[in-house]
Short mmCIF file of C-alpha atoms in Angstrom, two decimals:
data_model
loop_
_atom_site.label_atom_id
_atom_site.label_comp_id
_atom_site.label_asym_id
_atom_site.label_seq_id
_atom_site.Cartn_x
_atom_site.Cartn_y
_atom_site.Cartn_z
CA MET A 236 87.28 328.24 116.20
CA GLU A 237 88.04 329.63 113.04
CA THR A 238 85.30 332.33 112.75
CA LEU A 239 82.09 333.88 114.50
CA THR A 240 79.94 332.14 111.91
CA GLN A 241 81.32 328.48 113.77
CA PHE A 242 81.20 330.05 116.99
CA CYS A 243 77.48 331.41 116.86
CA ARG A 244 76.46 327.66 114.78
CA VAL A 245 77.58 325.95 118.28
CA VAL A 246 76.20 328.39 120.37
CA SER A 247 72.89 328.20 118.78
CA SER A 248 72.58 324.87 118.00
CA SER A 249 73.32 323.90 121.60
CA VAL A 250 70.72 322.45 123.90
CA TYR A 251 70.95 325.32 126.17
CA ALA A 252 70.30 327.69 123.45
CA ARG A 253 67.36 325.80 122.16
CA ARG A 254 66.06 326.22 125.63
CA MET A 255 66.40 329.79 125.77
CA PRO A 256 64.25 332.53 124.63
CA ARG A 257 64.70 333.63 121.15
CA SER A 258 65.73 337.20 122.50
CA HIS A 259 67.99 338.14 125.14
CA GLN A 260 67.74 341.54 126.24
CA LEU A 261 71.10 343.19 127.04
CA SER A 262 72.58 345.73 129.70
CA PRO A 263 73.00 349.50 128.49
CA PHE A 264 76.21 351.27 129.38
CA ALA A 265 77.68 354.79 128.87
CA GLU A 266 80.53 355.74 126.62
CA ASP A 267 83.35 354.70 128.71
CA PHE A 268 82.55 351.24 128.36
CA PHE A 269 84.40 351.68 124.83
CA ASP A 270 87.72 351.98 127.11
CA SER A 271 86.60 349.64 130.03
CA ALA A 272 85.12 346.54 128.68
CA PRO A 273 86.53 343.18 129.18
CA ILE A 274 86.66 342.53 125.27
CA ILE A 275 87.75 345.73 123.19
CA TYR A 276 88.66 345.39 119.39
CA ARG A 277 90.02 348.66 117.67
CA ILE A 278 90.32 349.69 114.03
CA ASP A 279 92.20 352.61 113.09
CA THR A 280 92.91 353.09 109.46
CA HIS A 281 93.42 355.64 106.79
CA ILE A 282 90.84 355.44 103.99
CA PRO A 283 91.13 357.31 100.92
CA VAL A 284 87.50 359.28 100.78
CA SER A 285 86.28 362.36 102.35
CA PRO A 286 84.95 362.56 105.93
CA GLU A 287 81.37 363.46 104.32
CA ARG A 288 81.72 360.39 101.86
CA ALA A 289 82.56 358.06 104.61
CA TRP A 290 80.17 358.98 106.80
CA THR A 291 77.57 358.55 104.05
CA GLU A 292 78.59 355.00 103.54
CA LEU A 293 78.64 354.02 107.08
CA THR A 294 75.55 355.64 107.84
CA ARG A 295 73.39 354.37 104.68
CA ASN A 296 70.49 351.41 104.79
CA ASP A 297 72.06 348.29 104.43
CA THR A 298 75.52 349.91 105.21
CA LEU A 299 78.54 347.29 105.44
CA ASP A 300 77.11 345.24 102.47
CA TRP A 301 80.61 344.92 101.26
CA CYS A 302 81.48 342.84 104.57
CA SER A 303 81.60 339.14 104.22
CA GLU A 304 80.55 338.74 107.82
CA ILE A 305 77.75 341.10 107.68
CA ASN A 306 74.35 340.02 105.75
CA SER A 307 72.07 342.95 106.36
CA ILE A 308 72.15 346.46 108.48
CA GLU A 309 68.37 348.33 108.37
CA PHE A 310 67.64 351.28 110.13
CA THR A 311 64.38 350.67 112.16
CA SER A 312 63.77 354.53 112.78
CA PRO A 313 62.94 357.04 110.30
CA GLU A 314 65.25 359.72 109.17
CA PRO A 315 66.64 361.88 110.53
CA HIS A 316 68.77 359.80 112.47
CA GLY A 317 70.50 360.60 115.63
CA VAL A 318 70.22 359.54 119.31
CA GLU A 319 67.68 357.29 120.20
CA THR A 320 67.70 355.75 116.60
CA THR A 321 67.41 352.04 116.20
CA ARG A 322 68.81 349.73 113.99
CA SER A 323 68.58 345.57 113.02
CA ALA A 324 71.86 343.50 111.99
CA VAL A 325 72.29 340.24 110.78
CA LEU A 326 75.38 338.62 111.07
CA GLY A 327 77.44 335.51 110.66
CA HIS A 328 75.38 334.06 107.58
CA GLY A 329 71.98 334.74 109.18
CA LEU A 330 72.65 333.01 112.58
CA VAL A 331 73.00 336.15 114.55
CA LYS A 332 70.43 338.84 115.13
CA LEU A 333 71.03 342.23 117.00
CA SER A 334 68.76 345.14 117.81
CA GLU A 335 70.96 348.44 118.42
CA LYS A 336 69.99 351.86 119.62
CA TYR A 337 72.15 354.64 119.12
CA PHE A 338 73.18 356.93 122.19
CA ILE A 339 75.63 359.20 120.62
CA TRP A 340 75.43 360.78 116.96
CA GLU A 341 77.65 363.90 116.17
CA ALA A 342 77.51 364.68 112.69
CA VAL A 343 78.17 368.65 111.34
CA PRO A 344 78.52 368.26 107.70
CA GLY A 345 81.64 370.42 106.53
CA SER A 346 83.23 369.98 110.22
CA GLY A 347 85.47 366.88 108.88
CA ARG A 348 84.56 364.85 112.27
CA TYR A 349 81.85 362.81 112.78
CA ARG A 350 80.96 360.00 115.73
CA ASN A 351 78.33 357.59 116.51
CA ALA A 352 77.98 354.76 118.83
CA PHE A 353 75.21 352.32 119.69
CA LEU A 354 74.54 349.60 122.27
CA VAL A 355 72.80 346.29 121.38
CA THR A 356 69.61 346.09 123.10
CA ASP A 357 68.69 342.44 122.27
CA ALA A 358 70.37 339.54 120.62
CA ASN A 359 69.32 336.35 119.56
CA ILE A 360 72.19 334.36 120.97
CA PRO A 361 72.67 333.80 124.82
CA GLY A 362 75.89 334.47 126.59
CA LEU A 363 76.11 338.48 126.14
CA ARG A 364 75.90 341.18 128.88
CA ARG A 365 76.74 344.06 127.03
CA PHE A 366 77.94 344.90 123.54
CA GLY A 367 78.39 347.85 121.18
CA GLU A 368 80.50 350.06 118.77
CA CYS A 369 81.72 353.57 118.38
CA THR A 370 82.67 354.73 115.11
CA GLU A 371 84.54 358.00 114.35
CA VAL A 372 85.43 359.79 111.12
CA VAL A 373 88.11 362.69 110.98
CA ALA A 374 89.68 364.29 108.16
CA ASP A 375 93.41 362.79 107.63
CA GLY A 376 95.21 364.48 104.64
CA ALA A 377 93.89 363.57 101.39
CA GLY A 378 91.25 361.18 102.92
CA SER A 379 89.66 360.30 106.36
CA ARG A 380 90.90 358.40 109.55
CA LEU A 381 88.08 355.77 110.34
CA ARG A 382 88.37 354.61 114.11
CA TRP A 383 86.03 352.30 115.23
CA THR A 384 85.59 350.18 118.46
CA PHE A 385 83.76 347.11 119.26
CA ALA A 386 83.17 346.52 123.22
CA VAL A 387 82.10 343.10 124.39
CA GLU A 388 81.29 342.10 127.90
CA LEU A 389 79.65 338.07 128.42
CA ALA A 390 77.27 337.16 130.94
CA THR A 391 79.89 335.39 132.59
CA SER A 392 82.90 336.78 134.56
CA SER A 393 85.09 334.24 133.84
CA LYS A 394 88.35 335.62 132.62
CA ILE A 395 89.05 332.49 130.33
CA ALA A 396 85.51 332.70 128.64
CA HIS A 397 86.12 336.86 127.79
CA SER A 398 89.85 335.74 126.39
CA VAL A 399 88.62 332.65 124.20
CA VAL A 400 85.71 334.80 122.80
CA GLY A 401 87.78 337.66 122.35
CA GLY A 402 90.06 335.57 120.19
CA VAL A 403 87.26 334.33 118.32
CA PHE A 404 85.99 337.82 117.69
CA ARG A 405 89.48 338.70 116.10
CA VAL A 406 88.75 336.81 112.93
CA PRO A 407 85.70 338.30 111.74
CA LEU A 408 86.24 341.44 112.73
CA GLY A 409 89.48 341.30 111.11
CA ARG A 410 87.31 340.63 107.93
CA VAL A 411 85.07 343.86 108.58
CA LYS A 412 88.37 345.65 108.69
CA SER A 413 90.36 344.01 105.58
CA ASP A 414 86.62 344.39 103.71
CA THR A 415 86.14 347.90 104.75
CA ILE A 416 89.72 349.35 103.41
CA LYS A 417 89.18 347.32 100.18
CA HIS A 418 85.61 349.08 99.45
CA PHE A 419 86.46 352.60 100.38
CA ARG A 420 89.88 352.35 98.18
CA ASN A 421 87.32 351.09 95.07
CA LEU A 422 84.67 354.15 95.84
#
């Protein structure tokens, strides 16, 4: 399979998926999951904007609208945002819908370092046990260093399934990385 979109189409159109509830609750996790998950994808790149500008872009409503793999991201909690903030995300041309909840939010204006992390509480596709993201922005010379970690555990313990899905996730996450670098270069 070439993209996450194709994978999601297969999963969501399968007989198995049609018999399952429309929302699947995922398990919570602690921060160490970002280092121990069966599937981990990391983005670590320099972006040519200040940490404050990067943070503003990454935490605004409908963030990542520059990414071809993401349809929408909307905060479902009122401002100010922090720990316990919730968001909804629509990915893969509308095929994947996620509910997210932040459990880390460290934002001190002027500090040159910002970090947050969320876990997915519910997904409309079956097969995920735990999924989340951790984002960190730090001062880096004339710009910022963006460190972004995606952590996934499937509902199966099959190493083969984790290997295959991990490979499938790399394609759209690679697009997220290239789209994000391009976006910040054009600001």
